[in-house]
Amino acid sequence: MKTPQAPQAPQVTVTDPALVKRAVKAAALGNAMEWFGFGVYSYLAVTLGKVFFPSGNPTAQLLSTFGAFAAAFLVRPLGGMIFGPLGDRVGRQKVLALTMIMMAAGTFAIGLIPSYATIGVGAPLLLLAARLVQGFSTGGEYAGASTFIAEYAPDRKRGFFGSWLEFGTLAGYIGGAGLVTLLTALLSSDGLVSWGWRIPFLIAGPTGIIGLYLRMRLEETPAFVAEAEKAESNRPKVPLREMVAGQWRALLLCVALVLVFDVTDHMLLSYMPSYLTGELKYDETHGLLVVLGVMVLMMIVQPFAGALTDRIGRRPVIAAGCAGFLFLSVPAVLLIRQGSLLAVALGMGALGLLLVCFTAAMPAALPALFPTRVRYGSLSIGFNVSVSLFGGTTPLVVTALIGTTGDLMMPAYYMMAAAVIGGFAVWRMAESAGRPLPGSATSVERI
């Protein structure tokens, strides 16, 4: 006769609202610092070309600067393949603290590099090395931060809390854009080239220390703790093969979703300032102010759009963004090319609101593609492969396409192509709003 089994405890995780908010703040701050550095690099692309590369052809300088920008994205998959599996083995919190240190160090180092006029070819080589450190550390940042928030958040509010991660991204961009705009307005061109450009990069040092302190104070996510307890000791190592071959369908969806997300994101927030000044000969200060205004608008809408994904689902919101970029990219870029401040603001504002469909939904949708056991690792690989091949190369590719064809509508065509791929991925993905993460218990908020 079998001994009666004790009833199993319900598989429910009760989240502490105060702890969730702390986790969101720490993750969002790291993302803000990351994109502050990336944003400053983009906004100062013309100036950095003059500082780090030989004088002569301005287009060649800009291409060289964006080449170093793209190079950092090429090492992101390597960072993802190292930090992602490590995060699944030793914990999300420890790895996110490490990536914070490396990001801050890489950005701070750029501000210390002598110019090409001072040390010659050593200047662009050191710039490339610092960018590679940034890119390597970023390989574990976004996937880890989105996983961290997703695993802390209650199921019915995962979209809302996840949207604050991209709120941090926009805050970083706004900080970078605002500081560059201020420097551009206060300094002469010679002053900006000789020393002013260093200020935004040097700010990364103290900011990184603050972010590291916040992340070190956090506890591990409930989902990771529950998964670790199943092993009753050290977590067994998950082979890279299981993270890729065992998740290949989810990985393909991840790559396609990140493609449309990151191409449009980098097109609007990284490339457009240089497009306005370099290709359309728009006044540099006014161009940066327009981008700054668009990002403020996106920040205001972001939490509401995140909450909307909890009510109606991630798929409808992402699908709306894909449809919008498919049909409105050409009208928006035509408005931008018209050149008046109002037309540029309307075109950029339309693209910014469409981008919110992705920034609000993706931080919750992407972690839900993978089970807890491999979530950090698989998401890091899929996310960074897509960003490296498509998102991070967007400024370089579009600049080269315009230089080759002379067609200033290339940004619109590029976004439309990305929207088609993203639309197909939305059609194939499952809805995750209001449901537990795969491999995790139901998560509810403590009242």
Coordinates of C-alpha atoms in Angstrom, one line a residue:
M1 CA 0.0 0.0 0.0
K2 CA 1.4 3.3 -1.0
T3 CA 1.9 6.1 1.5
P4 CA -0.3 9.0 0.7
Q5 CA 1.6 11.9 -0.8
A6 CA 1.4 15.3 0.9
P7 CA -0.5 17.8 -1.3
Q8 CA 1.8 19.9 -3.5
A9 CA 2.0 23.6 -2.8
P10 CA 0.5 25.7 -5.5
Q11 CA 3.0 26.8 -8.1
V12 CA 2.6 30.5 -7.5
T13 CA 5.2 33.1 -6.9
V14 CA 4.0 36.2 -4.9
T15 CA 6.1 39.2 -5.8
D16 CA 6.9 42.1 -3.5
P17 CA 6.0 45.4 -5.3
A18 CA 8.8 47.3 -3.6
L19 CA 11.4 44.7 -4.6
V20 CA 10.1 44.7 -8.2
K21 CA 10.4 48.4 -8.4
R22 CA 14.0 48.3 -7.1
A23 CA 14.8 45.6 -9.7
V24 CA 13.3 47.7 -12.5
K25 CA 15.2 50.8 -11.5
A26 CA 18.5 49.0 -11.3
A27 CA 18.1 47.3 -14.7
A28 CA 16.8 50.5 -16.4
L29 CA 19.7 52.6 -15.0
G30 CA 22.2 50.2 -16.5
N31 CA 20.4 50.3 -19.9
A32 CA 20.3 54.1 -19.6
M33 CA 24.1 54.2 -19.1
E34 CA 24.7 51.8 -22.0
W35 CA 22.7 53.9 -24.4
F36 CA 24.0 57.2 -23.1
G37 CA 27.4 56.1 -24.4
F38 CA 26.1 54.7 -27.6
G39 CA 23.9 57.7 -28.2
V40 CA 26.7 60.2 -27.5
Y41 CA 28.9 58.4 -30.0
S42 CA 26.1 58.6 -32.7
Y43 CA 25.4 62.3 -32.0
L44 CA 29.1 63.2 -32.1
A45 CA 29.8 61.0 -35.2
V46 CA 30.8 64.0 -37.3
T47 CA 33.0 65.4 -34.6
L48 CA 34.6 62.0 -33.8
G49 CA 35.4 61.6 -37.5
K50 CA 37.5 64.8 -37.3
V51 CA 39.2 63.8 -34.1
F52 CA 40.1 60.2 -34.8
F53 CA 40.5 59.9 -38.6
P54 CA 42.7 61.7 -41.2
S55 CA 41.3 64.9 -42.6
G56 CA 40.1 65.0 -46.1
N57 CA 36.8 63.5 -47.3
P58 CA 34.0 64.2 -44.7
T59 CA 32.0 61.3 -46.0
A60 CA 35.0 59.0 -45.5
Q61 CA 35.4 60.3 -42.0
L62 CA 31.7 59.6 -41.2
L63 CA 31.9 56.1 -42.7
S64 CA 35.0 55.4 -40.6
T65 CA 33.3 56.6 -37.5
F66 CA 30.2 54.5 -38.2
G67 CA 32.5 51.6 -39.0
A68 CA 33.9 51.7 -35.5
F69 CA 30.3 52.0 -34.3
A70 CA 29.3 48.8 -36.2
A71 CA 32.4 46.9 -35.1
A72 CA 31.2 47.0 -31.5
F73 CA 28.1 45.2 -32.6
L74 CA 30.0 42.5 -34.3
V75 CA 31.5 41.3 -31.0
R76 CA 28.1 41.4 -29.3
P77 CA 27.3 37.7 -30.1
L78 CA 30.6 36.7 -28.5
G79 CA 29.6 38.6 -25.4
G80 CA 26.2 37.0 -25.5
M81 CA 27.6 33.5 -25.9
I82 CA 29.7 34.1 -22.7
F83 CA 27.5 36.2 -20.5
G84 CA 24.2 34.6 -21.4
P85 CA 25.1 31.0 -20.4
L86 CA 27.0 32.4 -17.4
G87 CA 23.8 34.2 -16.3
D88 CA 21.9 30.9 -16.5
R89 CA 24.5 29.1 -14.4
V90 CA 25.6 31.6 -11.7
G91 CA 22.7 34.0 -11.7
R92 CA 21.4 37.1 -13.5
Q93 CA 22.4 39.6 -10.8
K94 CA 26.1 38.7 -10.8
V95 CA 26.5 38.9 -14.5
L96 CA 24.6 42.2 -14.8
A97 CA 27.0 43.7 -12.2
L98 CA 29.9 42.6 -14.3
T99 CA 28.5 44.0 -17.6
M100 CA 27.9 47.3 -15.8
I101 CA 31.6 47.6 -14.8
M102 CA 32.8 46.8 -18.4
M103 CA 30.3 49.2 -20.0
A104 CA 31.4 52.1 -17.8
A105 CA 35.1 51.3 -18.3
G106 CA 34.8 51.2 -22.1
T107 CA 32.8 54.4 -22.4
F108 CA 35.1 56.2 -19.9
A109 CA 38.2 55.1 -21.9
I110 CA 37.0 56.8 -25.1
G111 CA 37.1 60.1 -23.3
L112 CA 40.8 59.6 -22.5
I113 CA 42.0 58.7 -26.0
P114 CA 44.4 61.2 -27.7
S115 CA 43.4 62.5 -31.2
Y116 CA 44.7 61.4 -34.6
A117 CA 46.7 64.6 -34.8
T118 CA 48.5 63.6 -31.5
I119 CA 49.3 59.9 -31.9
G120 CA 48.4 59.1 -35.5
V121 CA 47.0 55.7 -36.3
G122 CA 47.0 54.7 -32.7
A123 CA 44.0 56.9 -32.1
P124 CA 41.5 55.0 -34.2
L125 CA 42.9 51.7 -33.0
L126 CA 42.4 52.7 -29.4
L127 CA 38.9 53.9 -30.3
L128 CA 38.1 50.6 -31.9
A129 CA 39.5 48.7 -28.8
A130 CA 37.2 50.7 -26.4
R131 CA 34.2 50.2 -28.7
L132 CA 34.9 46.4 -28.7
V133 CA 34.9 46.4 -24.9
Q134 CA 31.6 48.3 -25.0
G135 CA 30.1 45.8 -27.5
F136 CA 31.4 42.7 -25.7
S137 CA 29.8 43.8 -22.4
T138 CA 26.6 44.9 -24.1
G139 CA 26.3 41.3 -25.3
G140 CA 25.1 40.4 -21.9
E141 CA 23.3 43.6 -20.9
Y142 CA 20.0 43.9 -22.7
A143 CA 19.0 40.2 -22.6
G144 CA 20.0 40.0 -18.9
A145 CA 18.2 43.2 -17.9
S146 CA 15.0 42.2 -19.8
T147 CA 15.2 38.7 -18.3
F148 CA 15.7 40.2 -14.8
I149 CA 12.7 42.4 -15.0
A150 CA 10.5 39.8 -16.7
E151 CA 11.3 37.2 -14.0
Y152 CA 10.6 39.7 -11.2
A153 CA 7.4 41.1 -12.6
P154 CA 3.9 39.7 -11.9
D155 CA 2.3 38.1 -15.0
R156 CA -0.4 40.6 -15.5
K157 CA 2.0 43.6 -15.3
R158 CA 5.0 42.3 -17.1
G159 CA 4.5 44.6 -20.1
F160 CA 4.2 47.7 -17.9
F161 CA 7.3 46.9 -15.8
G162 CA 9.2 45.7 -18.9
S163 CA 8.5 49.0 -20.7
W164 CA 10.6 50.9 -18.1
L165 CA 13.7 49.1 -19.4
E166 CA 13.3 51.0 -22.7
F167 CA 12.3 54.1 -20.7
G168 CA 15.9 53.8 -19.4
T169 CA 17.2 53.5 -22.9
L170 CA 15.3 56.7 -23.9
A171 CA 16.6 58.5 -20.8
G172 CA 20.1 57.6 -21.8
Y173 CA 19.6 58.8 -25.3
I174 CA 18.0 62.0 -24.0
G175 CA 20.9 62.5 -21.6
G176 CA 23.4 62.0 -24.4
A177 CA 21.5 64.2 -26.9
G178 CA 20.8 66.9 -24.4
L179 CA 24.5 67.1 -23.3
V180 CA 25.7 67.1 -27.0
T181 CA 23.2 69.8 -27.9
L182 CA 24.3 71.9 -24.9
L183 CA 28.0 71.5 -25.8
T184 CA 27.2 72.3 -29.5
A185 CA 25.4 75.4 -28.5
L186 CA 28.0 76.7 -26.0
L187 CA 31.2 75.7 -27.7
S188 CA 32.7 76.7 -31.0
S189 CA 33.4 74.0 -33.5
D190 CA 37.1 74.1 -32.6
G191 CA 36.3 73.9 -28.9
L192 CA 34.1 70.9 -29.5
V193 CA 36.7 69.1 -31.6
S194 CA 39.6 69.9 -29.3
W195 CA 38.2 69.0 -25.9
G196 CA 34.4 69.4 -25.5
W197 CA 33.6 66.0 -27.1
R198 CA 35.4 64.2 -24.2
I199 CA 33.0 65.5 -21.5
P200 CA 30.0 63.1 -22.2
F201 CA 32.3 60.0 -22.3
L202 CA 34.0 60.9 -19.0
I203 CA 30.7 61.1 -17.2
A204 CA 30.3 57.4 -17.6
G205 CA 32.8 56.7 -14.8
P206 CA 30.8 58.0 -11.8
T207 CA 27.5 57.0 -13.4
G208 CA 28.8 53.4 -13.7
I209 CA 29.7 53.3 -10.0
I210 CA 26.2 54.3 -9.0
G211 CA 24.7 51.7 -11.3
L212 CA 27.0 49.0 -9.9
Y213 CA 26.0 49.9 -6.3
L214 CA 22.3 49.5 -7.2
R215 CA 22.8 46.2 -8.9
M216 CA 24.9 44.7 -6.2
R217 CA 22.1 45.4 -3.7
L218 CA 19.5 43.3 -5.6
E219 CA 18.5 39.8 -4.8
E220 CA 18.4 37.0 -7.5
T221 CA 15.1 36.6 -9.4
P222 CA 12.5 34.2 -8.0
A223 CA 12.5 32.2 -11.2
F224 CA 16.2 31.6 -11.2
V225 CA 16.2 30.7 -7.5
A226 CA 13.4 28.1 -8.1
E227 CA 15.3 26.7 -11.1
A228 CA 18.5 26.4 -9.1
E229 CA 16.7 24.7 -6.2
K230 CA 15.7 21.9 -8.5
A231 CA 19.3 20.9 -8.8
E232 CA 19.7 21.1 -4.9
S233 CA 23.3 22.2 -5.5
N234 CA 25.3 23.9 -8.3
R235 CA 23.3 24.2 -11.4
P236 CA 24.3 21.8 -14.2
K237 CA 26.0 23.5 -17.1
V238 CA 23.7 23.9 -20.1
P239 CA 25.4 23.1 -23.4
L240 CA 25.5 25.8 -26.0
R241 CA 24.0 23.3 -28.3
E242 CA 20.9 23.1 -26.2
M243 CA 20.6 26.9 -26.2
V244 CA 20.7 27.0 -30.0
A245 CA 19.6 23.7 -31.5
G246 CA 17.1 23.0 -28.7
Q247 CA 15.5 26.4 -29.2
W248 CA 15.9 27.0 -32.9
R249 CA 12.3 28.0 -33.6
A250 CA 12.2 30.5 -30.8
L251 CA 15.6 31.8 -31.8
L252 CA 14.4 32.5 -35.4
L253 CA 11.4 34.4 -34.0
C254 CA 13.7 36.3 -31.7
V255 CA 16.1 37.3 -34.5
A256 CA 13.2 38.5 -36.7
L257 CA 11.6 40.5 -33.9
V258 CA 14.8 42.1 -32.8
L259 CA 15.6 42.9 -36.5
V260 CA 12.5 45.1 -36.9
F261 CA 12.9 46.5 -33.4
D262 CA 16.6 47.4 -33.7
V263 CA 16.7 48.6 -37.3
T264 CA 14.0 51.1 -36.7
D265 CA 15.5 52.0 -33.3
H266 CA 18.9 52.7 -34.7
M267 CA 17.5 54.4 -37.7
L268 CA 15.6 56.9 -35.7
L269 CA 17.8 57.5 -32.6
S270 CA 21.3 56.8 -33.9
Y271 CA 21.3 57.5 -37.6
M272 CA 18.8 60.4 -38.1
P273 CA 20.8 63.1 -36.4
S274 CA 23.7 62.4 -38.8
Y275 CA 21.2 62.0 -41.7
L276 CA 19.8 65.5 -41.0
T277 CA 23.2 67.2 -40.8
G278 CA 25.3 65.1 -43.2
E279 CA 22.9 64.3 -46.0
L280 CA 20.2 67.0 -45.7
K281 CA 22.6 69.8 -44.5
Y282 CA 20.2 70.6 -41.7
D283 CA 21.3 72.8 -38.9
E284 CA 23.1 70.6 -36.3
T285 CA 21.6 72.2 -33.2
H286 CA 18.0 72.2 -34.5
G287 CA 18.4 68.6 -35.7
L288 CA 19.4 67.4 -32.3
L289 CA 16.6 69.4 -30.6
V290 CA 14.1 67.7 -32.8
V291 CA 15.4 64.2 -31.9
L292 CA 15.5 65.2 -28.3
G293 CA 11.8 66.3 -28.5
V294 CA 10.8 63.0 -30.2
M295 CA 12.5 61.0 -27.4
V296 CA 10.7 63.0 -24.7
L297 CA 7.4 62.2 -26.5
M298 CA 8.3 58.5 -26.6
M299 CA 9.2 58.5 -22.9
I300 CA 5.8 60.0 -22.0
V301 CA 4.0 57.4 -24.0
Q302 CA 6.2 54.4 -23.1
P303 CA 4.7 53.3 -19.7
F304 CA 1.1 53.7 -21.1
A305 CA 2.0 51.6 -24.1
G306 CA 3.6 49.0 -21.9
A307 CA 0.4 48.7 -19.8
L308 CA -1.6 48.5 -23.1
T309 CA 0.3 45.3 -24.0
D310 CA -0.8 43.8 -20.8
R311 CA -4.5 44.5 -21.6
I312 CA -4.7 43.7 -25.3
G313 CA -1.5 41.6 -25.8
R314 CA 2.0 42.0 -27.2
R315 CA 1.1 40.7 -30.7
P316 CA -1.4 43.4 -31.6
V317 CA 0.9 46.2 -30.5
I318 CA 3.9 44.8 -32.3
A319 CA 1.8 44.1 -35.4
A320 CA 0.6 47.8 -35.4
G321 CA 4.2 49.0 -35.3
C322 CA 5.2 46.8 -38.3
A323 CA 2.2 47.9 -40.3
G324 CA 2.9 51.5 -39.5
F325 CA 6.5 51.3 -40.6
L326 CA 5.5 49.5 -43.8
F327 CA 3.0 52.1 -44.9
L328 CA 4.2 55.3 -43.2
S329 CA 8.0 55.2 -43.6
V330 CA 7.9 56.9 -47.0
P331 CA 5.6 59.7 -46.0
A332 CA 7.6 60.3 -42.8
V333 CA 10.9 60.5 -44.6
L334 CA 9.4 62.8 -47.3
L335 CA 8.3 65.1 -44.5
I336 CA 11.8 65.0 -43.0
R337 CA 13.3 65.8 -46.4
Q338 CA 11.0 68.8 -46.8
G339 CA 13.3 70.5 -44.3
S340 CA 11.1 72.9 -42.4
L341 CA 11.2 72.5 -38.6
L342 CA 7.5 71.6 -38.4
A343 CA 7.8 69.0 -41.2
V344 CA 10.9 67.4 -39.7
A345 CA 9.2 67.3 -36.3
L346 CA 6.1 65.7 -37.7
G347 CA 8.0 63.1 -39.7
M348 CA 10.3 62.2 -36.8
G349 CA 7.4 62.2 -34.3
A350 CA 5.4 59.7 -36.4
L351 CA 8.4 57.4 -36.6
G352 CA 8.9 57.8 -32.8
L353 CA 5.4 56.8 -31.9
L354 CA 5.6 53.8 -34.2
L355 CA 8.8 52.8 -32.5
V356 CA 7.1 52.8 -29.1
C357 CA 5.1 49.8 -30.3
F358 CA 8.3 47.9 -30.2
T359 CA 10.0 49.5 -27.2
A360 CA 6.9 48.9 -25.0
A361 CA 6.3 45.3 -26.0
M362 CA 9.7 43.7 -26.7
P363 CA 11.1 43.7 -23.2
A364 CA 8.2 41.4 -22.1
A365 CA 7.7 39.5 -25.3
L366 CA 11.3 38.4 -26.0
P367 CA 12.1 36.7 -22.6
A368 CA 8.7 34.8 -22.9
L369 CA 10.1 33.0 -26.0
F370 CA 12.4 30.8 -23.9
P371 CA 12.2 28.6 -20.8
T372 CA 13.9 29.6 -17.5
R373 CA 16.7 27.1 -17.8
V374 CA 18.1 28.7 -21.0
R375 CA 16.4 32.1 -21.0
Y376 CA 19.4 34.3 -20.5
G377 CA 21.7 32.3 -22.8
S378 CA 19.3 31.8 -25.7
L379 CA 17.9 35.3 -25.6
S380 CA 21.5 36.7 -25.5
I381 CA 22.5 34.7 -28.5
G382 CA 19.4 35.5 -30.6
F383 CA 19.2 39.1 -29.6
N384 CA 22.9 39.9 -30.2
V385 CA 23.1 38.0 -33.5
S386 CA 20.2 40.0 -34.9
V387 CA 21.6 43.3 -33.5
S388 CA 25.0 42.7 -34.9
L389 CA 23.9 41.7 -38.4
F390 CA 21.1 44.2 -38.8
G391 CA 20.6 46.8 -36.1
G392 CA 24.1 48.0 -35.3
T393 CA 25.1 48.1 -38.9
T394 CA 22.1 50.3 -39.9
P395 CA 23.9 53.6 -39.9
L396 CA 26.8 52.2 -41.9
V397 CA 24.7 50.4 -44.4
V398 CA 22.3 53.2 -45.0
T399 CA 25.1 55.8 -45.3
A400 CA 26.8 53.5 -47.9
L401 CA 23.6 52.9 -49.8
I402 CA 22.9 56.6 -50.1
G403 CA 26.5 57.2 -51.1
T404 CA 26.2 54.5 -53.8
T405 CA 22.8 55.3 -55.2
G406 CA 22.3 58.9 -54.3
D407 CA 18.8 58.1 -53.2
L408 CA 17.9 59.9 -50.0
M409 CA 14.8 57.7 -49.5
M410 CA 17.0 54.7 -48.5
P411 CA 16.1 55.1 -44.7
A412 CA 12.4 54.6 -45.6
Y413 CA 13.0 51.6 -47.8
Y414 CA 15.3 50.0 -45.2
M415 CA 12.6 50.4 -42.5
M416 CA 9.9 49.0 -44.8
A417 CA 12.0 45.8 -45.4
A418 CA 12.5 45.3 -41.7
A419 CA 8.8 45.8 -41.1
V420 CA 7.9 42.9 -43.5
I421 CA 10.2 40.5 -41.7
G422 CA 8.9 41.6 -38.3
G423 CA 5.3 41.2 -39.5
F424 CA 6.0 37.6 -40.4
A425 CA 7.5 36.9 -37.0
V426 CA 4.5 38.4 -35.2
W427 CA 2.2 36.1 -37.2
R428 CA 4.2 33.1 -36.0
M429 CA 4.7 34.0 -32.4
A430 CA 2.4 33.0 -29.5
E431 CA 0.7 35.6 -27.3
S432 CA 2.4 35.8 -23.8
A433 CA 0.5 38.6 -22.1
G434 CA -1.0 37.7 -18.7
R435 CA 0.6 34.2 -18.8
P436 CA 3.5 32.7 -16.8
L437 CA 7.0 32.6 -18.4
P438 CA 7.8 29.2 -19.9
G439 CA 9.3 27.0 -17.2
S440 CA 8.3 29.4 -14.4
A441 CA 5.5 29.4 -11.8
T442 CA 2.6 31.8 -12.0
S443 CA 3.6 35.2 -10.7
V444 CA 1.1 37.4 -8.9
E445 CA 1.6 40.7 -7.0
R446 CA 1.3 40.8 -3.3
I447 CA -1.6 43.1 -2.2

